[in-house]
Short mmCIF file of N, CA and C in Angstrom, two decimals:
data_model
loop_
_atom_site.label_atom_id
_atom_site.label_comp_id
_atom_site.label_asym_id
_atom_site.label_seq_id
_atom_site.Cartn_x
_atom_site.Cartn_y
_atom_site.Cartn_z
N UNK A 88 -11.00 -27.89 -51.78
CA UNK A 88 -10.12 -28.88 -51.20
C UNK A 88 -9.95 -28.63 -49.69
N UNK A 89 -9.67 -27.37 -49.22
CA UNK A 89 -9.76 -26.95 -47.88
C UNK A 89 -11.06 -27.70 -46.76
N UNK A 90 -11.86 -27.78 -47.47
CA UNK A 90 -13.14 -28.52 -47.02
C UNK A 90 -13.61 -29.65 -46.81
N UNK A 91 -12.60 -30.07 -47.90
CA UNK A 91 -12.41 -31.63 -47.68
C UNK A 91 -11.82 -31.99 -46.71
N UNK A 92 -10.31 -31.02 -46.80
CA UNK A 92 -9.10 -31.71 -45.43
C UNK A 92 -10.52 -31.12 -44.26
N UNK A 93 -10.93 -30.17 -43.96
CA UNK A 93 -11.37 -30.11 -42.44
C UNK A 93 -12.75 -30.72 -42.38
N UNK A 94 -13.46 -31.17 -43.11
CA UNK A 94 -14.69 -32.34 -42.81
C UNK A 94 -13.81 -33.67 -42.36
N UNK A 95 -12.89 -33.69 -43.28
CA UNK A 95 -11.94 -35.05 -42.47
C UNK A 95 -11.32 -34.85 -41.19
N UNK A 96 -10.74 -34.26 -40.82
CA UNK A 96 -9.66 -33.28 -39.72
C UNK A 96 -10.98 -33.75 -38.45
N UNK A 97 -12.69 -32.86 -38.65
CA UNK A 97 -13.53 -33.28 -37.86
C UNK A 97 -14.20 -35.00 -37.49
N UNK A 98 -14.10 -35.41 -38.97
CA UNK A 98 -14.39 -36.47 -38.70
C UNK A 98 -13.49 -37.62 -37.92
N UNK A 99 -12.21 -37.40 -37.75
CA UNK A 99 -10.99 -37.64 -37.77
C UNK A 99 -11.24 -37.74 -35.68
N UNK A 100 -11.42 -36.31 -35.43
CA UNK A 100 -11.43 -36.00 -34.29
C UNK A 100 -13.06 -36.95 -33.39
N UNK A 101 -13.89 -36.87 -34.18
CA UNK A 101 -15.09 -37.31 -33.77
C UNK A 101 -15.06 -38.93 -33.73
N UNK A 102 -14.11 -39.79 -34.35
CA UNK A 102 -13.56 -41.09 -34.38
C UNK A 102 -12.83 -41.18 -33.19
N UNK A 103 -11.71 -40.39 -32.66
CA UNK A 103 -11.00 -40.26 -31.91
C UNK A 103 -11.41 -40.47 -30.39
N UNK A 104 -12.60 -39.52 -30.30
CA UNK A 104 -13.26 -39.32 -29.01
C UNK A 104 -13.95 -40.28 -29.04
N UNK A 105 -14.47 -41.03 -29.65
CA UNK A 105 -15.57 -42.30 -30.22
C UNK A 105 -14.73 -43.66 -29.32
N UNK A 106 -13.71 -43.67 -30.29
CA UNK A 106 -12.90 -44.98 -29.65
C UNK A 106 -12.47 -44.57 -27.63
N UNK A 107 -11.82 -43.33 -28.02
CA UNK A 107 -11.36 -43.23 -26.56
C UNK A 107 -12.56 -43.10 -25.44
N UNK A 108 -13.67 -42.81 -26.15
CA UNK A 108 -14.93 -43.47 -24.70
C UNK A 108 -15.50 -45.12 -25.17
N UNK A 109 -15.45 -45.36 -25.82
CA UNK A 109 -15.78 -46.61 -25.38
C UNK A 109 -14.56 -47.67 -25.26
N UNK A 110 -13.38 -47.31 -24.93
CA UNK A 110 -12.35 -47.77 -24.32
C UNK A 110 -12.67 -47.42 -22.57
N UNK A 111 -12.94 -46.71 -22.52
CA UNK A 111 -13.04 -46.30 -20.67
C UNK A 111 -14.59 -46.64 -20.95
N UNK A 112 -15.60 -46.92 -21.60
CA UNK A 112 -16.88 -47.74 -21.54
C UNK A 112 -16.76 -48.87 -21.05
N UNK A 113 -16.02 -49.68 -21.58
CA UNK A 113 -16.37 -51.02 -21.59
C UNK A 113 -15.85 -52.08 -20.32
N UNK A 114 -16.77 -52.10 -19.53
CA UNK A 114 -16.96 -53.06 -18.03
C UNK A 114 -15.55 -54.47 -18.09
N UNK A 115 -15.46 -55.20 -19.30
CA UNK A 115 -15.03 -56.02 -19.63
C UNK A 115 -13.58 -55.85 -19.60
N UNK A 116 -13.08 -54.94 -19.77
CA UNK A 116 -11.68 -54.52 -20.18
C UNK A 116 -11.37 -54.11 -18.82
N UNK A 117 -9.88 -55.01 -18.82
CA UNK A 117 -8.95 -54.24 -17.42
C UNK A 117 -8.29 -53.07 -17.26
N UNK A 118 -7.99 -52.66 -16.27
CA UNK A 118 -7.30 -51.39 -16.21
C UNK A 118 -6.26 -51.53 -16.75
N UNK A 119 -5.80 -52.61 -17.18
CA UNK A 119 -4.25 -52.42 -18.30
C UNK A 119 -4.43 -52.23 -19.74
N UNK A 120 -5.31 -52.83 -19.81
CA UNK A 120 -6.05 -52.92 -21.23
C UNK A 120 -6.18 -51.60 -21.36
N UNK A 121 -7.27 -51.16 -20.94
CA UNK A 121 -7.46 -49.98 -20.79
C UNK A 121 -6.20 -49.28 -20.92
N UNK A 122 -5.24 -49.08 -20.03
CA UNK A 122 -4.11 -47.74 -20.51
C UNK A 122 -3.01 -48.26 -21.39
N UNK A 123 -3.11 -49.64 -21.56
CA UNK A 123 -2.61 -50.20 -23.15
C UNK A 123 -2.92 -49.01 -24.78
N UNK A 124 -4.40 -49.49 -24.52
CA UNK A 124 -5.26 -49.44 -25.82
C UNK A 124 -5.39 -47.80 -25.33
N UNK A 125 -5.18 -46.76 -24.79
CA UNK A 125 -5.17 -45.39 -24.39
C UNK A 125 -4.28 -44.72 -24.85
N UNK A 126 -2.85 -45.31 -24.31
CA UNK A 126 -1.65 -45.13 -24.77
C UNK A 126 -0.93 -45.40 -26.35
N UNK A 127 -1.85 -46.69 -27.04
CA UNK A 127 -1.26 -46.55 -28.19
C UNK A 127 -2.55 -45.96 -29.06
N UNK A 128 -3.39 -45.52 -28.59
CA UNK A 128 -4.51 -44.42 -29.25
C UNK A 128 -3.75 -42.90 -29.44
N UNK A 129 -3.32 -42.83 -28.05
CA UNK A 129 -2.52 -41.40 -27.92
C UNK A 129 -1.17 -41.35 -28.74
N UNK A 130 -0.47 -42.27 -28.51
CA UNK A 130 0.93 -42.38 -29.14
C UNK A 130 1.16 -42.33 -30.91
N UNK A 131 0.35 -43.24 -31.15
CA UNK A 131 0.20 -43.66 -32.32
C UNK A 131 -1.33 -43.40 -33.13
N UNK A 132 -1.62 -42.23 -33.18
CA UNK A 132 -3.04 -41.96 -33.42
C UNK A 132 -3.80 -42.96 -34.53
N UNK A 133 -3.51 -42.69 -35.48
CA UNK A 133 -3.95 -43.24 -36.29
C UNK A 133 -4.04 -44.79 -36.40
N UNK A 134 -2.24 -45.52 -36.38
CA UNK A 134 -2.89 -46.99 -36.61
C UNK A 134 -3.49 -47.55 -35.28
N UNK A 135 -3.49 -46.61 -33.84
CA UNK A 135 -3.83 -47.21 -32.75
C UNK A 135 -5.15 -47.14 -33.07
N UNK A 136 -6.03 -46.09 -33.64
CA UNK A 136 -7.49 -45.93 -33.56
C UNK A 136 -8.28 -47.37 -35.05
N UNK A 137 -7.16 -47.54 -36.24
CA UNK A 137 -7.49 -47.97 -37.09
C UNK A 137 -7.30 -49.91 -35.99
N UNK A 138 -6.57 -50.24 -35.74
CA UNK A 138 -6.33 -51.48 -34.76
C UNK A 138 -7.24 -51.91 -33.66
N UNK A 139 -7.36 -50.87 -33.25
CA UNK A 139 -8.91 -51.03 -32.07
C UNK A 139 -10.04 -51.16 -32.87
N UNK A 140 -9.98 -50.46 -33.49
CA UNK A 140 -11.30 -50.76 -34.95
C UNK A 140 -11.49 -52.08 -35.25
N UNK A 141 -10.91 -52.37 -35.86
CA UNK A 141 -10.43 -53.82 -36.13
C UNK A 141 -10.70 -54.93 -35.45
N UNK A 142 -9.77 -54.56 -34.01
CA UNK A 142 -9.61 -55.85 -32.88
C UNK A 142 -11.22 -55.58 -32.32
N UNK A 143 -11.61 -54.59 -31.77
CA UNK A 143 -12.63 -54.48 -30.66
C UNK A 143 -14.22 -53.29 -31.40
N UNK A 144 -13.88 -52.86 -32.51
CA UNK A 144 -15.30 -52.55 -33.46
C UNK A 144 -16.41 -53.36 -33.38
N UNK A 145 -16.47 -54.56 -33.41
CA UNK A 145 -17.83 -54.98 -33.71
C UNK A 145 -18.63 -55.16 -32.43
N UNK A 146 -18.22 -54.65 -31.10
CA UNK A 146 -18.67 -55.09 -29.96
C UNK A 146 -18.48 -53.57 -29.08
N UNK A 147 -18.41 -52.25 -30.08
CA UNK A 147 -18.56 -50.74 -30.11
C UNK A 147 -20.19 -50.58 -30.06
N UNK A 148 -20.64 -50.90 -31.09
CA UNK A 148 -22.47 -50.37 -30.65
C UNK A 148 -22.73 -51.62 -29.68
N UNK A 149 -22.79 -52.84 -29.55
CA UNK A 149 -23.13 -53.42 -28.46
C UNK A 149 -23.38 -53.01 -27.18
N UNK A 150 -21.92 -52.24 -26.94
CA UNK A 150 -21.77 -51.48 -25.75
C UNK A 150 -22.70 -50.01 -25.71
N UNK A 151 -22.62 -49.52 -26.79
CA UNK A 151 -23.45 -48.35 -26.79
C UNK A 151 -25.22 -48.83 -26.37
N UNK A 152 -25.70 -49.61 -27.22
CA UNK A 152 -26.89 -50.25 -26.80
C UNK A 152 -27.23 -50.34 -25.11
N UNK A 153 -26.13 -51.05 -24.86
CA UNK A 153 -26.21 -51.58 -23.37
C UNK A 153 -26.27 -50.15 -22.68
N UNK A 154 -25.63 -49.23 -23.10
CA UNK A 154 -25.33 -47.94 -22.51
C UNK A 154 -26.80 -47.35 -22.12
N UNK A 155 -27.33 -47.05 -23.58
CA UNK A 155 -28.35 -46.71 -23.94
C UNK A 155 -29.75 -47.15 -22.95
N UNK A 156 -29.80 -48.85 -22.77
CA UNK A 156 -30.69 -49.37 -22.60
C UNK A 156 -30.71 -49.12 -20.50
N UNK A 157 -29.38 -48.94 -20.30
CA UNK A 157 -29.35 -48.87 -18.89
C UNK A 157 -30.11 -46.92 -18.62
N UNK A 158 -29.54 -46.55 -19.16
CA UNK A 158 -29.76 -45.00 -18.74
C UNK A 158 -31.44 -44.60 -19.49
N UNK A 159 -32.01 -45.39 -20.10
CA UNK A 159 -33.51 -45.69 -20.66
C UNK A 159 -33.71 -45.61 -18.96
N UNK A 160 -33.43 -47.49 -18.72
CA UNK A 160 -33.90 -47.85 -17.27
C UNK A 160 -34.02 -47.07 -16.36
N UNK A 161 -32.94 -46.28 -16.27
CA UNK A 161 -33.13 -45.61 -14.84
C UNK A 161 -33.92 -44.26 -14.98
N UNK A 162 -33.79 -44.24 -16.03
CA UNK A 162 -34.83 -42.75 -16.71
C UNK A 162 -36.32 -43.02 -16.29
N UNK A 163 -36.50 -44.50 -16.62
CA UNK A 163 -38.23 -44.35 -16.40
C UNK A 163 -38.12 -45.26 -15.17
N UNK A 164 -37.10 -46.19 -14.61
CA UNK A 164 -37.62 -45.53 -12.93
C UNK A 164 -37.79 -44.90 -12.43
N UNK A 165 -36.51 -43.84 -12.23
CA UNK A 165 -36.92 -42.51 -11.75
C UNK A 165 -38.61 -41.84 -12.21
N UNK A 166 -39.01 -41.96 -13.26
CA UNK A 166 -39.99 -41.37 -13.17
C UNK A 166 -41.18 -41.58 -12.89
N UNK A 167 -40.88 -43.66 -12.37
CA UNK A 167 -42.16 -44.23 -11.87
C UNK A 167 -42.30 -43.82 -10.42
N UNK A 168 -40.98 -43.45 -9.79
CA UNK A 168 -40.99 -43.36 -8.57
C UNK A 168 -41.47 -41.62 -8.72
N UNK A 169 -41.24 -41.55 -8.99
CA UNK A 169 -41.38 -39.79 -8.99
C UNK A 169 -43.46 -39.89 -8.68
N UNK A 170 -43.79 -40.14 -9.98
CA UNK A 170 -45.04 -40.40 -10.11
C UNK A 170 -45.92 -41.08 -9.04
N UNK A 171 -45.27 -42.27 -8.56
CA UNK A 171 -45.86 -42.92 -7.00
C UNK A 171 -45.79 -42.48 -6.38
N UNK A 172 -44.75 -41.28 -6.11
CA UNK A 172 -44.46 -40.66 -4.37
C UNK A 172 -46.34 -39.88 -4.34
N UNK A 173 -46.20 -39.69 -2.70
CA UNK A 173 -47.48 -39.43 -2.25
C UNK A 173 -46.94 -38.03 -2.48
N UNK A 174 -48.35 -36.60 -2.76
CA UNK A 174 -47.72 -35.32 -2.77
C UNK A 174 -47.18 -34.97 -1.78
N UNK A 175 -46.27 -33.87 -2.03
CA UNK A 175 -45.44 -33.32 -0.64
C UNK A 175 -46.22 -32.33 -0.43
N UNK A 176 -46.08 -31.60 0.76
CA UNK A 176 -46.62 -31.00 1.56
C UNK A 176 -46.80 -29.45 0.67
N UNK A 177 -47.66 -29.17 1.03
CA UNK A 177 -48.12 -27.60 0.25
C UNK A 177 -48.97 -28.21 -1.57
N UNK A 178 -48.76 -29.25 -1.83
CA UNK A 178 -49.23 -29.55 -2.78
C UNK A 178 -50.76 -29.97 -2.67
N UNK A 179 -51.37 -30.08 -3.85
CA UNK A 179 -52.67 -29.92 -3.68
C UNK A 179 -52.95 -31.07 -4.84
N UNK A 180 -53.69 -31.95 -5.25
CA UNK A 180 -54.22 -33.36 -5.69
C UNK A 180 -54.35 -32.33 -6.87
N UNK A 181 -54.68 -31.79 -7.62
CA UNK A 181 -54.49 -30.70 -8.81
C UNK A 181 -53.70 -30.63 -9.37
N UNK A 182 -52.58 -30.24 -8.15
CA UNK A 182 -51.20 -30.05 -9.27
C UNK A 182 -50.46 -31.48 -9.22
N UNK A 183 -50.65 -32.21 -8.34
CA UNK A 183 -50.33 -33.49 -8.80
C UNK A 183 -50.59 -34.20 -9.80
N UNK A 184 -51.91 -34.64 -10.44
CA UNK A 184 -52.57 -34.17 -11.70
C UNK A 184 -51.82 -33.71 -12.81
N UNK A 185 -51.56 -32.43 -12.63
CA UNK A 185 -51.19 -31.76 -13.45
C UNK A 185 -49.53 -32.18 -14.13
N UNK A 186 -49.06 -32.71 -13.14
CA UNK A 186 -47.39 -32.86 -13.07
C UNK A 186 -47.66 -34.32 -13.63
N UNK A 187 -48.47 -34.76 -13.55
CA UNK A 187 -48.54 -36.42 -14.07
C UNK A 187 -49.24 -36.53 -15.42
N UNK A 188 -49.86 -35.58 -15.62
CA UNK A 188 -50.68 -34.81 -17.09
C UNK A 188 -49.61 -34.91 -18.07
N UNK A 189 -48.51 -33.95 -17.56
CA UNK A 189 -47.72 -32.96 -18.16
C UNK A 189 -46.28 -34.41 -18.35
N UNK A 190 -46.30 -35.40 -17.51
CA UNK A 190 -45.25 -36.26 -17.67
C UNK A 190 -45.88 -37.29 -19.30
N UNK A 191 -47.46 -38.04 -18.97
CA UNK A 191 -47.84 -38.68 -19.74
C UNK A 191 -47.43 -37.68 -21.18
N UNK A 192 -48.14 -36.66 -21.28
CA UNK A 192 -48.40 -35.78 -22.47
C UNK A 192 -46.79 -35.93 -23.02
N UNK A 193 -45.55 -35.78 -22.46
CA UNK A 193 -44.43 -36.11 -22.62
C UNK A 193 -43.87 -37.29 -23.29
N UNK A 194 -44.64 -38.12 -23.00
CA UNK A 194 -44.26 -39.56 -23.13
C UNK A 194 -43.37 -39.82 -22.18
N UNK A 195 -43.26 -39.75 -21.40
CA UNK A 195 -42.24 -40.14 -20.09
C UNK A 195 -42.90 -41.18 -19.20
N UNK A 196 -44.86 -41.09 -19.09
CA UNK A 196 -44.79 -42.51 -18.68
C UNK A 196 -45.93 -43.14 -19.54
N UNK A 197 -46.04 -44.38 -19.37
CA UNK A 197 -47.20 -45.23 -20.27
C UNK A 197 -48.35 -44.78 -19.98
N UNK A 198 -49.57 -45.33 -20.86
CA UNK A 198 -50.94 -45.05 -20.73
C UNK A 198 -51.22 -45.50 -19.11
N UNK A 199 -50.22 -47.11 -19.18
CA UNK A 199 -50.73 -47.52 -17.63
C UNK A 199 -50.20 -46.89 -16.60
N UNK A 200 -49.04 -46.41 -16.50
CA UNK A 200 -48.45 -45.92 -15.30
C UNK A 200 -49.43 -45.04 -15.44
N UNK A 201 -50.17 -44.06 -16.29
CA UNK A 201 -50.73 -42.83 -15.67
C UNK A 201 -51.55 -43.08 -15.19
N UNK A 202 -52.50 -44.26 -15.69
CA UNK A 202 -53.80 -44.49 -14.93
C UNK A 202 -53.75 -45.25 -13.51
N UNK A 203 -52.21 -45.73 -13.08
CA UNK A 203 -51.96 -46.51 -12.17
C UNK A 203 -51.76 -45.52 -11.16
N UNK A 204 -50.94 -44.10 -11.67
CA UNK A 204 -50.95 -43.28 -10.54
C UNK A 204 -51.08 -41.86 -10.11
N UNK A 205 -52.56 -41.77 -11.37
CA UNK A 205 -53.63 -40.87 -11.30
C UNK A 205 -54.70 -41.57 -10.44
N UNK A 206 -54.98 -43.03 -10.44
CA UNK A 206 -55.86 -43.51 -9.68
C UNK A 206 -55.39 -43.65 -8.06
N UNK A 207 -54.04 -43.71 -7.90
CA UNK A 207 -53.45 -43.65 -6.28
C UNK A 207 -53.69 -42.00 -6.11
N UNK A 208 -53.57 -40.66 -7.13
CA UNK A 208 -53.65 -39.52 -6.29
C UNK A 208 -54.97 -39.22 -6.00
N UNK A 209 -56.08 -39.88 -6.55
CA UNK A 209 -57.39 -39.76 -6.23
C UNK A 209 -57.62 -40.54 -5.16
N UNK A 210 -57.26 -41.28 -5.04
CA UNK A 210 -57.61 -42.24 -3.86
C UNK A 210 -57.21 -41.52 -2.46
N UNK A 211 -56.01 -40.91 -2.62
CA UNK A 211 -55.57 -40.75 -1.50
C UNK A 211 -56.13 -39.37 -1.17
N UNK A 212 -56.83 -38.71 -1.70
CA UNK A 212 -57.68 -37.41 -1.52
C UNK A 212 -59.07 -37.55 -1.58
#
């Protein structure tokens, strides 16, 4: 029984932190809203977390998605740009290569980005 109350107790807590970030997630919501729906999370734990559930749940993974799909984005810009930059200085068309080897082999960039800018570090050497 002990195991029961603290798998709940955790799960309990892992709900908690759940709602209270995607309360400070969500673009849409005002800063009153926001320390509205904060304050009766904090105050009132339970029916505040069971009420937000309710009112604003079905538009919880939406936001996560969107979350998700932005920090994707900037993940594999960053690494298109990374990949385009010309080598820096002390570097050698090898280890450039190698660092663009070691990104594809990763899956960090596509078949095409590699061939798009494995064919710019040859070119430019």
């Amino acid at each position: 029984m002990t195991m029961l109350w603290f798998f709940l107790w955790i799960m309990w807590f892992v709900l908690l932190f759940r709602v209270i970030g995607d309360i400070f997630r969500d673009d849409r919501m005002s800063g009153w809203g926001k320390a509205g729906w904060t304050l009766s999370v904090c105050v009132l734990p339970y029916l505040g977390v069971f009420v937000y559930l309710i009112a604003r749940g079905r538009g919880m993974g939406e936001r996560d998605r969107r979350q998700m799909q932005r920090q994707e984005q900037a993940f594999r810009s960053y690494v298109q740009e990374a990949a385009a930059e010309t080598p820096a200085a002390g570097r050698t068309s090898t280890d450039e290569l190698a660092r663009l080897a070691g990104l594809h082999d990763h899956g960090d960039i596509t078949d095409t980005e590699y061939a798009q800018a494995k064919a710019k570090i040859l070119a430019s050497h």
